[in-house]
mmCIF file of N, CA and C in Angstrom:
data_model
loop_
_atom_site.group_PDB
_atom_site.id
_atom_site.type_symbol
_atom_site.label_atom_id
_atom_site.label_comp_id
_atom_site.label_asym_id
_atom_site.label_seq_id
_atom_site.Cartn_x
_atom_site.Cartn_y
_atom_site.Cartn_z
ATOM 1 N N MET I 144 -23.163 -20.161 1.943
ATOM 2 C CA MET I 144 -24.228 -20.591 0.845
ATOM 3 C C MET I 144 -23.562 -19.676 -0.444
ATOM 4 N N ALA I 145 -23.186 -18.512 -0.273
ATOM 5 C CA ALA I 145 -22.750 -17.527 -1.599
ATOM 6 C C ALA I 145 -21.313 -18.271 -1.725
ATOM 7 N N TRP I 146 -20.395 -18.731 -0.516
ATOM 8 C CA TRP I 146 -19.197 -19.295 -0.754
ATOM 9 C C TRP I 146 -19.438 -20.669 -1.874
ATOM 10 N N ARG I 147 -20.317 -21.482 -1.722
ATOM 11 C CA ARG I 147 -20.777 -22.628 -2.394
ATOM 12 C C ARG I 147 -20.925 -22.190 -3.935
ATOM 13 N N GLN I 148 -21.908 -20.856 -3.996
ATOM 14 C CA GLN I 148 -22.262 -20.519 -5.658
ATOM 15 C C GLN I 148 -20.932 -20.082 -6.190
ATOM 16 N N THR I 149 -20.041 -19.294 -5.419
ATOM 17 C CA THR I 149 -19.038 -18.683 -6.249
ATOM 18 C C THR I 149 -18.044 -19.885 -6.665
ATOM 19 N N GLN I 150 -17.931 -20.916 -5.998
ATOM 20 C CA GLN I 150 -17.106 -22.192 -6.426
ATOM 21 C C GLN I 150 -17.735 -23.000 -7.599
ATOM 22 N N SER I 151 -19.035 -23.013 -7.623
ATOM 23 C CA SER I 151 -19.601 -23.688 -8.610
ATOM 24 C C SER I 151 -19.491 -22.647 -9.660
ATOM 25 N N LEU I 152 -19.732 -21.237 -9.722
ATOM 26 C CA LEU I 152 -19.528 -20.427 -10.931
ATOM 27 C C LEU I 152 -18.093 -20.596 -11.315
ATOM 28 N N ASN I 153 -17.042 -20.398 -10.444
ATOM 29 C CA ASN I 153 -15.846 -20.668 -10.810
ATOM 30 C C ASN I 153 -15.588 -22.010 -11.742
ATOM 31 N N ARG I 154 -16.160 -23.053 -11.169
ATOM 32 C CA ARG I 154 -15.873 -24.354 -11.630
ATOM 33 C C ARG I 154 -16.465 -24.475 -13.118
ATOM 34 N N ASN I 155 -17.894 -23.713 -13.732
ATOM 35 C CA ASN I 155 -18.591 -23.673 -14.608
ATOM 36 C C ASN I 155 -17.757 -22.886 -15.624
ATOM 37 N N LEU I 156 -17.042 -21.895 -15.021
ATOM 38 C CA LEU I 156 -16.267 -20.564 -16.233
ATOM 39 C C LEU I 156 -15.089 -21.586 -16.677
ATOM 40 N N PHE I 157 -14.383 -22.413 -15.870
ATOM 41 C CA PHE I 157 -13.050 -23.159 -16.186
ATOM 42 C C PHE I 157 -13.496 -24.321 -17.025
ATOM 43 N N SER I 158 -14.519 -24.967 -16.954
ATOM 44 C CA SER I 158 -14.891 -25.886 -17.760
ATOM 45 C C SER I 158 -14.985 -25.488 -19.190
ATOM 46 N N LEU I 159 -15.648 -24.071 -19.440
ATOM 47 C CA LEU I 159 -15.899 -23.789 -20.773
ATOM 48 C C LEU I 159 -14.615 -23.285 -21.498
ATOM 49 N N LEU I 160 -13.782 -23.246 -20.656
ATOM 50 C CA LEU I 160 -12.163 -22.884 -21.473
ATOM 51 C C LEU I 160 -11.538 -24.027 -21.952
ATOM 52 N N PRO I 161 -10.967 -24.170 -23.066
ATOM 53 C CA PRO I 161 -10.172 -25.587 -23.056
ATOM 54 C C PRO I 161 -8.923 -25.590 -22.538
ATOM 55 N N SER I 162 -8.655 -26.824 -22.539
ATOM 56 C CA SER I 162 -7.882 -27.331 -21.333
ATOM 57 C C SER I 162 -6.085 -26.920 -21.432
ATOM 58 N N ASN I 163 -5.853 -26.435 -22.619
ATOM 59 C CA ASN I 163 -4.364 -25.909 -22.864
ATOM 60 C C ASN I 163 -4.702 -23.915 -22.575
ATOM 61 N N SER I 164 -5.635 -23.264 -22.468
ATOM 62 C CA SER I 164 -5.863 -22.104 -22.483
ATOM 63 C C SER I 164 -5.198 -21.617 -21.119
ATOM 64 N N ASN I 165 -4.341 -20.580 -21.093
ATOM 65 C CA ASN I 165 -4.017 -19.774 -19.863
ATOM 66 C C ASN I 165 -4.472 -18.277 -20.119
ATOM 67 N N VAL I 166 -5.717 -18.036 -20.367
ATOM 68 C CA VAL I 166 -6.117 -16.788 -20.317
ATOM 69 C C VAL I 166 -5.940 -15.856 -19.092
ATOM 70 N N PHE I 167 -6.461 -16.461 -18.067
ATOM 71 C CA PHE I 167 -6.517 -15.867 -16.563
ATOM 72 C C PHE I 167 -4.753 -15.649 -16.072
ATOM 73 N N PHE I 168 -4.105 -16.502 -16.845
ATOM 74 C CA PHE I 168 -2.527 -16.729 -16.117
ATOM 75 C C PHE I 168 -1.664 -15.879 -17.058
ATOM 76 N N ALA I 169 -1.858 -14.970 -17.602
ATOM 77 C CA ALA I 169 -0.998 -14.052 -18.595
ATOM 78 C C ALA I 169 -0.307 -13.207 -17.705
ATOM 79 N N SER I 170 1.315 -13.134 -17.775
ATOM 80 C CA SER I 170 1.872 -12.341 -17.157
ATOM 81 C C SER I 170 2.460 -11.238 -17.930
ATOM 82 N N TYR I 171 2.494 -10.088 -17.771
ATOM 83 C CA TYR I 171 3.033 -8.826 -18.600
ATOM 84 C C TYR I 171 4.266 -8.095 -17.838
ATOM 85 N N SER I 172 5.308 -7.716 -18.751
ATOM 86 C CA SER I 172 6.342 -7.025 -17.753
ATOM 87 C C SER I 172 6.627 -5.834 -18.932
ATOM 88 N N SER I 173 7.062 -4.730 -17.971
ATOM 89 C CA SER I 173 7.262 -3.545 -18.930
ATOM 90 C C SER I 173 8.826 -3.685 -19.334
ATOM 91 N N LYS I 174 9.449 -4.424 -18.941
ATOM 92 C CA LYS I 174 11.196 -4.329 -19.205
ATOM 93 C C LYS I 174 11.264 -5.561 -20.314
ATOM 94 N N SER I 175 11.914 -5.314 -21.320
ATOM 95 C CA SER I 175 12.100 -6.505 -21.930
ATOM 96 C C SER I 175 13.291 -7.347 -21.928
ATOM 97 N N THR I 176 13.613 -8.484 -21.688
ATOM 98 C CA THR I 176 14.907 -9.043 -21.297
ATOM 99 C C THR I 176 15.425 -9.762 -22.731
ATOM 100 N N LEU I 177 16.787 -9.402 -22.919
ATOM 101 C CA LEU I 177 17.612 -9.834 -24.196
ATOM 102 C C LEU I 177 18.293 -10.842 -23.587
ATOM 103 N N TYR I 178 18.224 -12.010 -24.207
ATOM 104 C CA TYR I 178 18.977 -13.061 -24.131
ATOM 105 C C TYR I 178 19.539 -13.899 -25.528
ATOM 106 N N PRO I 179 20.965 -13.813 -25.494
ATOM 107 C CA PRO I 179 21.594 -14.426 -26.832
ATOM 108 C C PRO I 179 20.911 -15.672 -27.150
ATOM 109 N N LEU I 180 20.660 -15.763 -28.553
ATOM 110 C CA LEU I 180 20.224 -16.792 -29.034
ATOM 111 C C LEU I 180 21.244 -18.122 -28.967
ATOM 112 N N LYS I 181 22.397 -18.246 -29.041
ATOM 113 C CA LYS I 181 23.617 -19.158 -28.941
ATOM 114 C C LYS I 181 24.255 -18.608 -28.016
ATOM 115 N N VAL I 182 24.704 -19.466 -26.755
ATOM 116 C CA VAL I 182 25.276 -19.042 -25.820
ATOM 117 C C VAL I 182 26.601 -19.999 -25.717
ATOM 118 N N GLY I 183 27.605 -19.399 -25.555
ATOM 119 C CA GLY I 183 28.973 -20.296 -25.631
ATOM 120 C C GLY I 183 29.790 -19.990 -24.478
ATOM 121 N N ILE I 184 30.758 -20.705 -24.087
ATOM 122 C CA ILE I 184 31.438 -20.635 -22.883
ATOM 123 C C ILE I 184 31.828 -18.911 -22.579
ATOM 124 N N PRO I 185 32.296 -18.051 -23.413
ATOM 125 C CA PRO I 185 32.649 -16.584 -23.118
ATOM 126 C C PRO I 185 30.883 -15.887 -22.667
ATOM 127 N N GLU I 186 30.136 -16.093 -23.263
ATOM 128 C CA GLU I 186 28.679 -15.605 -23.137
ATOM 129 C C GLU I 186 28.304 -15.946 -21.695
ATOM 130 N N PHE I 187 28.569 -17.313 -21.533
ATOM 131 C CA PHE I 187 28.078 -17.734 -20.081
ATOM 132 C C PHE I 187 28.411 -17.152 -18.945
ATOM 133 N N LEU I 188 29.839 -17.242 -19.447
ATOM 134 C CA LEU I 188 31.044 -16.618 -18.328
ATOM 135 C C LEU I 188 30.773 -15.261 -17.851
ATOM 136 N N ASN I 189 30.672 -14.336 -18.995
ATOM 137 C CA ASN I 189 30.122 -12.907 -18.909
ATOM 138 C C ASN I 189 28.799 -12.838 -18.046
ATOM 139 N N GLY I 190 27.987 -13.626 -18.586
ATOM 140 C CA GLY I 190 26.616 -13.492 -17.733
ATOM 141 C C GLY I 190 27.007 -13.581 -16.176
ATOM 142 N N ILE I 191 27.603 -14.460 -15.878
ATOM 143 C CA ILE I 191 27.971 -14.774 -14.439
ATOM 144 C C ILE I 191 28.662 -13.573 -13.778
ATOM 145 N N GLY I 192 29.560 -13.137 -14.311
ATOM 146 C CA GLY I 192 30.085 -11.993 -13.966
ATOM 147 C C GLY I 192 31.167 -12.164 -12.644
ATOM 148 N N ASN I 193 31.271 -11.448 -11.779
ATOM 149 C CA ASN I 193 32.344 -11.383 -10.514
ATOM 150 C C ASN I 193 33.777 -11.656 -10.849
ATOM 151 N N GLY I 194 34.185 -11.712 -12.059
ATOM 152 C CA GLY I 194 35.565 -12.006 -12.571
ATOM 153 C C GLY I 194 35.766 -13.391 -12.997
ATOM 154 N N VAL I 195 34.941 -13.761 -13.081
ATOM 155 C CA VAL I 195 34.730 -15.303 -13.735
ATOM 156 C C VAL I 195 35.279 -15.281 -15.291
ATOM 157 N N GLU I 196 34.857 -14.416 -15.920
ATOM 158 C CA GLU I 196 34.946 -13.938 -17.347
ATOM 159 C C GLU I 196 36.484 -14.383 -17.585
ATOM 160 N N THR I 197 37.486 -14.154 -16.525
ATOM 161 C CA THR I 197 38.871 -14.297 -16.826
ATOM 162 C C THR I 197 39.295 -15.576 -17.400
ATOM 163 N N TYR I 198 38.643 -16.649 -16.922
ATOM 164 C CA TYR I 198 38.916 -18.165 -17.379
ATOM 165 C C TYR I 198 38.250 -18.313 -18.497
ATOM 166 N N ALA I 199 37.932 -17.693 -19.508
ATOM 167 C CA ALA I 199 36.986 -17.786 -20.941
ATOM 168 C C ALA I 199 38.084 -18.713 -21.520
ATOM 169 N N GLU I 200 39.487 -17.933 -21.902
ATOM 170 C CA GLU I 200 40.000 -18.726 -23.099
ATOM 171 C C GLU I 200 40.247 -20.284 -22.618
ATOM 172 N N LYS I 201 40.894 -20.071 -21.068
ATOM 173 C CA LYS I 201 41.449 -21.509 -20.947
ATOM 174 C C LYS I 201 40.166 -22.659 -20.667
ATOM 175 N N LEU I 202 38.834 -22.235 -20.054
ATOM 176 C CA LEU I 202 38.127 -23.225 -20.449
ATOM 177 C C LEU I 202 37.134 -23.603 -21.571
ATOM 178 N N GLU I 203 37.454 -22.445 -22.708
ATOM 179 C CA GLU I 203 37.302 -22.644 -24.091
ATOM 180 C C GLU I 203 38.169 -23.785 -24.719
ATOM 181 N N SER I 204 39.326 -23.519 -24.452
ATOM 182 C CA SER I 204 40.479 -24.451 -25.138
ATOM 183 C C SER I 204 40.508 -25.827 -24.497
ATOM 184 N N GLU I 205 39.949 -26.110 -23.222
ATOM 185 C CA GLU I 205 39.780 -27.184 -22.656
ATOM 186 C C GLU I 205 38.535 -28.109 -23.119
ATOM 187 N N PHE I 206 37.608 -27.283 -22.841
ATOM 188 C CA PHE I 206 36.009 -28.238 -22.998
ATOM 189 C C PHE I 206 35.568 -28.173 -24.540
ATOM 190 N N GLY I 207 35.783 -26.703 -25.142
ATOM 191 C CA GLY I 207 35.275 -26.636 -26.527
ATOM 192 C C GLY I 207 34.071 -26.195 -26.299
ATOM 193 N N ASP I 208 32.826 -26.581 -26.064
ATOM 194 C CA ASP I 208 31.683 -26.251 -26.165
ATOM 195 C C ASP I 208 30.964 -26.114 -24.948
ATOM 196 N N LEU I 209 29.768 -25.624 -24.596
ATOM 197 C CA LEU I 209 29.334 -25.033 -23.709
ATOM 198 C C LEU I 209 28.638 -26.526 -22.883
ATOM 199 N N GLN I 210 28.225 -27.255 -23.726
ATOM 200 C CA GLN I 210 27.937 -28.713 -23.246
ATOM 201 C C GLN I 210 28.519 -29.536 -22.305
ATOM 202 N N ASN I 211 30.142 -29.246 -23.029
ATOM 203 C CA ASN I 211 30.838 -30.028 -22.073
ATOM 204 C C ASN I 211 31.268 -29.467 -20.658
ATOM 205 N N LEU I 212 31.386 -28.146 -20.771
ATOM 206 C CA LEU I 212 31.212 -27.304 -19.425
ATOM 207 C C LEU I 212 30.410 -27.469 -18.301
ATOM 208 N N LEU I 213 29.088 -27.884 -18.978
ATOM 209 C CA LEU I 213 27.965 -27.961 -17.887
ATOM 210 C C LEU I 213 28.003 -29.306 -17.339
ATOM 211 N N VAL I 214 28.431 -30.208 -17.616
ATOM 212 C CA VAL I 214 28.715 -31.326 -17.222
ATOM 213 C C VAL I 214 29.999 -31.843 -16.302
ATOM 214 N N ALA I 215 31.000 -30.786 -16.300
ATOM 215 C CA ALA I 215 32.424 -30.990 -15.932
ATOM 216 C C ALA I 215 31.961 -30.507 -14.176
ATOM 217 N N ARG I 216 32.964 -31.630 -13.439
ATOM 218 C CA ARG I 216 32.813 -31.728 -12.071
ATOM 219 C C ARG I 216 33.694 -30.368 -11.581
ATOM 220 N N GLY I 217 33.793 -30.463 -10.195
ATOM 221 C CA GLY I 217 34.453 -29.665 -9.177
ATOM 222 C C GLY I 217 35.906 -29.937 -9.486
ATOM 223 N N LEU I 218 36.205 -30.787 -9.240
ATOM 224 C CA LEU I 218 37.458 -31.557 -9.451
ATOM 225 C C LEU I 218 38.323 -31.520 -10.860
ATOM 226 N N LYS I 219 37.553 -31.419 -11.983
ATOM 227 C CA LYS I 219 38.026 -30.938 -13.156
ATOM 228 C C LYS I 219 38.485 -29.667 -13.176
ATOM 229 N N LEU I 220 37.595 -28.701 -12.907
ATOM 230 C CA LEU I 220 37.916 -27.541 -12.624
ATOM 231 C C LEU I 220 39.121 -27.009 -12.140
ATOM 232 N N LYS I 221 39.144 -27.847 -10.845
ATOM 233 C CA LYS I 221 40.066 -27.586 -9.727
ATOM 234 C C LYS I 221 41.758 -28.115 -10.439
ATOM 235 N N LYS I 222 41.408 -28.809 -11.341
ATOM 236 C CA LYS I 222 42.933 -29.381 -11.858
ATOM 237 C C LYS I 222 42.847 -28.351 -12.901
ATOM 238 N N LEU I 223 42.409 -27.682 -13.633
ATOM 239 C CA LEU I 223 42.457 -26.734 -14.720
ATOM 240 C C LEU I 223 42.906 -25.520 -13.919
ATOM 241 N N ASN I 224 43.294 -25.574 -12.554
ATOM 242 C CA ASN I 224 43.583 -24.274 -11.680
ATOM 243 C C ASN I 224 42.275 -22.895 -11.733
ATOM 244 N N VAL I 225 41.235 -23.465 -12.110
ATOM 245 C CA VAL I 225 39.995 -22.298 -12.068
ATOM 246 C C VAL I 225 39.730 -22.051 -10.796
ATOM 247 N N GLY I 226 40.153 -21.044 -9.981
ATOM 248 C CA GLY I 226 39.651 -20.618 -8.695
ATOM 249 C C GLY I 226 40.827 -21.480 -7.667
ATOM 250 N N GLY I 227 41.789 -21.795 -8.181
ATOM 251 C CA GLY I 227 43.009 -22.524 -7.591
ATOM 252 C C GLY I 227 43.453 -21.750 -6.496
ATOM 253 N N ASP I 228 43.542 -20.456 -6.293
ATOM 254 C CA ASP I 228 43.894 -19.608 -5.436
ATOM 255 C C ASP I 228 42.761 -19.599 -4.087
ATOM 256 N N PRO I 229 43.069 -19.987 -3.011
ATOM 257 C CA PRO I 229 42.077 -19.842 -1.964
ATOM 258 C C PRO I 229 41.329 -18.410 -1.791
ATOM 259 N N LYS I 230 41.868 -17.211 -2.217
ATOM 260 C CA LYS I 230 41.327 -16.336 -2.119
ATOM 261 C C LYS I 230 40.050 -16.345 -3.090
ATOM 262 N N VAL I 231 40.050 -16.950 -4.534
ATOM 263 C CA VAL I 231 39.019 -16.853 -5.446
ATOM 264 C C VAL I 231 38.723 -18.325 -5.535
ATOM 265 N N CYS I 232 38.273 -19.298 -4.991
ATOM 266 C CA CYS I 232 37.943 -20.556 -4.891
ATOM 267 C C CYS I 232 36.059 -20.339 -5.169
ATOM 268 N N LYS I 233 35.842 -18.785 -4.819
ATOM 269 C CA LYS I 233 34.212 -18.951 -5.121
ATOM 270 C C LYS I 233 33.991 -18.955 -6.673
ATOM 271 N N HIS I 234 35.094 -18.681 -7.611
ATOM 272 C CA HIS I 234 34.806 -18.691 -9.075
ATOM 273 C C HIS I 234 34.550 -20.082 -9.448
ATOM 274 N N ARG I 235 35.042 -21.039 -8.756
ATOM 275 C CA ARG I 235 34.838 -22.679 -9.401
ATOM 276 C C ARG I 235 33.187 -22.755 -8.973
ATOM 277 N N LYS I 236 32.861 -22.386 -7.443
ATOM 278 C CA LYS I 236 31.772 -22.507 -6.834
ATOM 279 C C LYS I 236 30.768 -21.703 -7.606
ATOM 280 N N LEU I 237 30.809 -20.420 -8.448
ATOM 281 C CA LEU I 237 29.937 -19.757 -8.990
ATOM 282 C C LEU I 237 29.614 -20.317 -10.295
ATOM 283 N N ILE I 238 30.578 -20.754 -11.215
ATOM 284 C CA ILE I 238 30.538 -21.577 -12.260
ATOM 285 C C ILE I 238 29.707 -22.632 -12.045
ATOM 286 N N LEU I 239 29.969 -23.679 -11.269
ATOM 287 C CA LEU I 239 29.121 -24.896 -11.257
ATOM 288 C C LEU I 239 27.797 -24.336 -10.367
ATOM 289 N N LYS I 240 27.645 -23.417 -9.521
ATOM 290 C CA LYS I 240 26.321 -23.129 -9.686
ATOM 291 C C LYS I 240 25.317 -22.542 -10.696
ATOM 292 N N TYR I 241 26.233 -21.714 -11.300
ATOM 293 C CA TYR I 241 25.356 -21.443 -12.494
ATOM 294 C C TYR I 241 25.336 -22.552 -13.534
ATOM 295 N N ALA I 242 26.156 -23.421 -13.615
ATOM 296 C CA ALA I 242 26.028 -24.207 -14.555
ATOM 297 C C ALA I 242 24.774 -25.203 -14.460
ATOM 298 N N HIS I 243 24.600 -25.300 -13.210
ATOM 299 C CA HIS I 243 23.361 -26.106 -12.476
ATOM 300 C C HIS I 243 22.007 -25.643 -12.956
ATOM 301 N N LYS I 244 21.892 -24.298 -12.683
ATOM 302 C CA LYS I 244 20.548 -23.617 -12.644
ATOM 303 C C LYS I 244 20.565 -23.437 -14.466
ATOM 304 N N TYR I 245 21.720 -23.459 -14.971
ATOM 305 C CA TYR I 245 21.321 -23.205 -16.715
ATOM 306 C C TYR I 245 21.032 -24.906 -17.012
ATOM 307 N N ARG I 246 21.367 -25.924 -16.430
ATOM 308 C CA ARG I 246 20.834 -26.935 -17.064
ATOM 309 C C ARG I 246 19.327 -27.304 -16.661
ATOM 310 N N LEU I 247 18.872 -26.607 -15.484
ATOM 311 C CA LEU I 247 17.487 -26.641 -15.398
ATOM 312 C C LEU I 247 16.621 -25.846 -15.862
ATOM 313 N N GLY I 248 17.370 -24.812 -16.536
ATOM 314 C CA GLY I 248 16.612 -23.601 -17.079
ATOM 315 C C GLY I 248 16.050 -22.779 -16.349
ATOM 316 N N LEU I 249 16.397 -22.391 -15.220
ATOM 317 C CA LEU I 249 16.142 -21.389 -14.262
ATOM 318 C C LEU I 249 16.997 -20.251 -14.610
ATOM 319 N N TRP I 250 18.213 -20.172 -15.223
ATOM 320 C CA TRP I 250 18.963 -19.071 -15.607
ATOM 321 C C TRP I 250 19.310 -19.060 -16.863
ATOM 322 N N ARG I 251 19.493 -18.018 -17.526
ATOM 323 C CA ARG I 251 20.149 -17.571 -18.772
ATOM 324 C C ARG I 251 21.116 -16.614 -18.821
ATOM 325 N N PRO I 252 22.282 -16.558 -19.406
ATOM 326 C CA PRO I 252 22.557 -15.134 -19.571
ATOM 327 C C PRO I 252 22.109 -14.165 -20.439
ATOM 328 N N ARG I 253 22.128 -12.705 -19.647
ATOM 329 C CA ARG I 253 21.413 -11.686 -20.495
ATOM 330 C C ARG I 253 22.416 -11.044 -21.392
ATOM 331 N N ILE I 254 22.023 -10.628 -22.367
ATOM 332 C CA ILE I 254 23.139 -9.371 -23.390
ATOM 333 C C ILE I 254 22.457 -8.197 -22.556
ATOM 334 N N GLU I 255 23.763 -7.449 -22.386
ATOM 335 C CA GLU I 255 23.732 -6.105 -21.689
ATOM 336 C C GLU I 255 23.449 -5.268 -23.194
ATOM 337 N N PRO I 256 22.122 -4.413 -23.229
ATOM 338 C CA PRO I 256 22.200 -3.401 -24.081
ATOM 339 C C PRO I 256 23.473 -2.489 -24.002
ATOM 340 N N PRO I 257 23.625 -1.994 -25.339
ATOM 341 C CA PRO I 257 24.688 -1.188 -25.245
ATOM 342 C C PRO I 257 24.440 0.176 -24.590
ATOM 343 N N LYS I 258 25.446 0.874 -23.832
ATOM 344 C CA LYS I 258 24.985 1.974 -23.277
ATOM 345 C C LYS I 258 25.278 3.266 -23.858
ATOM 346 N N THR I 259 23.878 4.069 -23.962
ATOM 347 C CA THR I 259 23.926 5.437 -24.607
ATOM 348 C C THR I 259 24.361 6.544 -23.820
ATOM 349 N N LYS I 260 24.948 7.446 -24.322
ATOM 350 C CA LYS I 260 25.245 8.488 -23.818
ATOM 351 C C LYS I 260 24.578 9.733 -23.774
#
């Protein structure tokens, strides 16, 4: 009986709110994340890390902008000798993985704040 009353009370409370209201679902964080406003190929590769940023000049001269890099396939990167060495083929895989996440909106490269001494 009490369960039904609680459900009906919740249903009544939600019906009073506008449909686009997110009053109860606000999330707060104590950390502020810094994201660049315009992301280019060097910022994208620096955000990935793990030594991938060494290919920034090569990829920027070949693709020009980030949108062309995001639609590139693995074979194109392999022909450019990105991660061509078997020891570093993980670089090509990292670029493709983070490009897919960036396209879906699940990841953005962060700007690291300057270190204070």
